[in-house]
Amino acid sequence: RSSDLCPKPLKNRDVVTLRSWLVLDKYHMIINFSVKHPDYPPRKDLVRAVSMLAGYLITSTGPNSCIFTYLAQVDPKGSLPKWVVNKSSQYLAPKVLKRIYKACVNYPSWKRSNNPHFKPWINPEQNTLPSISLARLALQHAASLEHIDESGLSDANDERGGNSDDENDCKN
């Protein structure tokens, strides 16, 4: 489960996803989508967003190069106008890609001093995350969530305090 901080007066979002990855000779794929989990029901203080499909496809083009494809098909739910969602995706997607690029550039030196042989995406036997039964999960369909009206929200009735800036714009 992850949550996103959104600028005031919008309510913060959360999402529960199932992530899977596949490693082939020239491709690495990481895909996730929303699920319902009985231990993580929607909370009153957050809007439950829905990830229909999100992920990355990394295609090797050489020993030190690749093509990176990012897909995010997400419904933030609530009562946001479509133009706000579309406009924010023009800002958020490039911001995500810049963060990923920076992480990739810094990864080799970081990995050398942080468990250099721990790579559970290549060696599944190294995975230390708890297993969950897929039988406990169900697909989270956008239409099954409560509609939360945010149209009447204003800065005055937001308890979070602080100002909205680009560092807090719906970030993980």
Short mmCIF file of C-alpha atoms in Angstrom, two decimals:
data_model
loop_
_atom_site.label_atom_id
_atom_site.label_comp_id
_atom_site.label_asym_id
_atom_site.label_seq_id
_atom_site.Cartn_x
_atom_site.Cartn_y
_atom_site.Cartn_z
CA ARG A 1 0.00 0.00 0.00
CA SER A 2 1.30 3.44 -0.79
CA SER A 3 -0.10 6.89 -0.30
CA ASP A 4 0.31 10.13 -2.18
CA LEU A 5 0.38 13.62 -0.71
CA CYS A 6 -1.71 16.00 -2.76
CA PRO A 7 -1.74 19.79 -2.78
CA LYS A 8 -4.34 21.52 -0.61
CA PRO A 9 -7.31 21.52 -0.70
CA LEU A 10 -7.37 18.03 -2.30
CA LYS A 11 -7.55 14.91 -0.16
CA ASN A 12 -4.51 12.64 -0.10
CA ARG A 13 -4.74 9.39 -2.09
CA ASP A 14 -3.77 5.83 -1.35
CA VAL A 15 -3.62 2.75 -3.54
CA VAL A 16 -3.16 -0.97 -2.87
CA THR A 17 -1.37 -2.74 -5.70
CA LEU A 18 -0.06 -6.17 -6.62
CA ARG A 19 3.33 -5.88 -8.31
CA SER A 20 4.92 -8.52 -10.48
CA TRP A 21 8.10 -8.62 -12.51
CA LEU A 22 9.52 -10.72 -15.30
CA VAL A 23 13.15 -10.86 -16.39
CA LEU A 24 14.01 -12.13 -19.87
CA ASP A 25 17.22 -11.89 -21.90
CA LYS A 26 16.66 -8.40 -23.28
CA TYR A 27 13.61 -7.30 -21.32
CA HIS A 28 12.74 -6.47 -17.72
CA MET A 29 9.06 -5.88 -17.02
CA ILE A 30 7.53 -4.58 -13.80
CA ILE A 31 3.74 -4.34 -13.78
CA ASN A 32 1.25 -3.50 -11.04
CA PHE A 33 -2.49 -3.04 -10.72
CA SER A 34 -4.96 -2.31 -7.95
CA VAL A 35 -6.27 -5.06 -5.73
CA LYS A 36 -8.57 -5.26 -2.71
CA HIS A 37 -6.93 -6.73 0.37
CA PRO A 38 -8.95 -7.42 3.54
CA ASP A 39 -6.14 -6.10 5.77
CA TYR A 40 -6.10 -2.73 3.93
CA PRO A 41 -9.66 -1.43 3.49
CA PRO A 42 -10.23 2.14 2.24
CA ARG A 43 -9.70 4.78 4.95
CA LYS A 44 -11.97 7.74 5.63
CA ASP A 45 -9.07 10.24 5.59
CA LEU A 46 -7.82 9.16 2.13
CA VAL A 47 -9.27 8.76 -1.34
CA ARG A 48 -8.59 5.26 -2.69
CA ALA A 49 -7.14 5.68 -6.18
CA VAL A 50 -7.16 2.86 -8.72
CA SER A 51 -4.24 1.71 -10.81
CA MET A 52 -5.75 -0.05 -13.80
CA LEU A 53 -2.28 -0.83 -15.11
CA ALA A 54 1.05 0.74 -14.33
CA GLY A 55 4.60 -0.35 -14.85
CA TYR A 56 7.88 -0.28 -16.68
CA LEU A 57 9.35 -2.10 -19.66
CA ILE A 58 13.13 -1.91 -19.87
CA THR A 59 14.52 -3.10 -23.21
CA SER A 60 18.27 -3.66 -23.41
CA THR A 61 19.89 -1.99 -26.43
CA GLY A 62 23.50 -2.69 -25.42
CA PRO A 63 25.73 -3.32 -22.41
CA ASN A 64 25.20 0.21 -21.02
CA SER A 65 22.00 1.37 -22.70
CA CYS A 66 18.29 0.65 -22.79
CA ILE A 67 14.91 1.92 -23.83
CA PHE A 68 12.73 2.69 -20.82
CA THR A 69 8.96 2.68 -21.24
CA TYR A 70 6.72 3.96 -18.43
CA LEU A 71 2.98 3.32 -18.37
CA ALA A 72 0.59 4.73 -15.79
CA GLN A 73 -3.13 4.23 -16.28
CA VAL A 74 -4.47 5.50 -12.96
CA ASP A 75 -7.80 6.88 -11.84
CA PRO A 76 -7.17 9.25 -8.89
CA LYS A 77 -10.89 9.02 -8.02
CA GLY A 78 -12.62 11.80 -6.12
CA SER A 79 -14.29 14.58 -8.06
CA LEU A 80 -11.29 16.03 -9.86
CA PRO A 81 -12.14 17.56 -13.22
CA LYS A 82 -10.65 15.58 -16.13
CA TRP A 83 -8.61 18.58 -17.23
CA VAL A 84 -6.90 18.66 -13.79
CA VAL A 85 -6.03 14.96 -14.03
CA ASN A 86 -4.75 15.36 -17.60
CA LYS A 87 -2.76 18.49 -16.77
CA SER A 88 -1.19 16.94 -13.68
CA SER A 89 -0.13 13.86 -15.65
CA GLN A 90 1.79 16.17 -18.01
CA TYR A 91 3.73 17.33 -14.95
CA LEU A 92 3.93 14.16 -12.84
CA ALA A 93 5.06 11.66 -15.50
CA PRO A 94 8.18 13.64 -16.48
CA LYS A 95 8.93 14.20 -12.77
CA VAL A 96 8.75 10.44 -12.13
CA LEU A 97 11.03 9.75 -15.09
CA LYS A 98 13.59 12.32 -13.87
CA ARG A 99 13.65 10.65 -10.45
CA ILE A 100 14.08 7.22 -12.03
CA TYR A 101 16.88 8.50 -14.26
CA LYS A 102 18.69 9.99 -11.26
CA ALA A 103 18.28 6.73 -9.32
CA CYS A 104 19.64 4.73 -12.27
CA VAL A 105 22.69 6.96 -12.65
CA ASN A 106 23.46 6.68 -8.91
CA TYR A 107 22.55 2.98 -8.59
CA PRO A 108 25.94 1.34 -9.36
CA SER A 109 27.82 3.25 -6.66
CA TRP A 110 24.94 2.92 -4.20
CA LYS A 111 24.59 -0.83 -4.81
CA ARG A 112 28.32 -1.47 -4.27
CA SER A 113 27.92 -0.42 -0.62
CA ASN A 114 24.37 -1.72 -0.03
CA ASN A 115 24.03 -5.50 -0.22
CA PRO A 116 25.74 -5.81 -3.62
CA HIS A 117 24.75 -9.48 -4.07
CA PHE A 118 21.13 -9.04 -2.97
CA LYS A 119 19.07 -9.02 -6.17
CA PRO A 120 15.73 -10.79 -5.56
CA TRP A 121 14.42 -9.75 -9.00
CA ILE A 122 17.14 -12.00 -10.49
CA ASN A 123 17.39 -14.51 -7.62
CA PRO A 124 13.85 -15.12 -6.29
CA GLU A 125 15.19 -17.29 -3.47
CA GLN A 126 16.60 -14.07 -1.94
CA ASN A 127 13.14 -12.56 -1.55
CA THR A 128 12.51 -11.75 2.11
CA LEU A 129 9.10 -10.13 1.68
CA PRO A 130 6.18 -11.94 3.29
CA SER A 131 4.10 -14.05 0.95
CA ILE A 132 0.42 -13.38 0.69
CA SER A 133 -2.22 -15.71 -0.58
CA LEU A 134 -3.58 -14.54 -3.92
CA ALA A 135 -6.91 -16.02 -2.82
CA ARG A 136 -7.19 -13.12 -0.31
CA LEU A 137 -7.03 -10.55 -3.13
CA ALA A 138 -9.60 -9.31 -5.60
CA LEU A 139 -9.29 -6.86 -8.48
CA GLN A 140 -10.13 -3.30 -7.43
CA HIS A 141 -12.50 -1.86 -10.02
CA ALA A 142 -12.83 1.93 -10.09
CA ALA A 143 -16.62 1.77 -10.19
CA SER A 144 -16.78 -0.16 -6.90
CA LEU A 145 -15.30 2.66 -4.82
CA GLU A 146 -17.30 5.33 -3.02
CA HIS A 147 -17.44 8.66 -4.88
CA ILE A 148 -15.82 11.34 -2.75
CA ASP A 149 -16.84 14.89 -3.59
CA GLU A 150 -13.91 17.29 -3.24
CA SER A 151 -15.57 20.24 -4.94
CA GLY A 152 -16.45 21.98 -1.66
CA LEU A 153 -12.99 21.72 -0.11
CA SER A 154 -11.06 24.88 0.64
CA ASP A 155 -7.74 25.73 2.28
CA ALA A 156 -9.60 26.79 5.44
CA ASN A 157 -10.94 23.32 6.26
CA ASP A 158 -7.73 21.40 5.54
CA GLU A 159 -6.06 20.13 8.71
CA ARG A 160 -2.72 19.30 7.07
CA GLY A 161 -1.36 22.84 7.32
CA GLY A 162 1.53 24.15 5.24
CA ASN A 163 1.47 25.36 1.70
CA SER A 164 1.22 23.41 -1.50
CA ASP A 165 4.36 23.43 -3.60
CA ASP A 166 5.76 21.21 -6.30
CA GLU A 167 7.49 19.01 -3.70
CA ASN A 168 4.10 18.01 -2.31
CA ASP A 169 2.16 17.69 -5.56
CA CYS A 170 0.75 14.16 -5.31
CA LYS A 171 4.04 12.53 -4.53
CA ASN A 172 4.87 9.09 -3.24
#
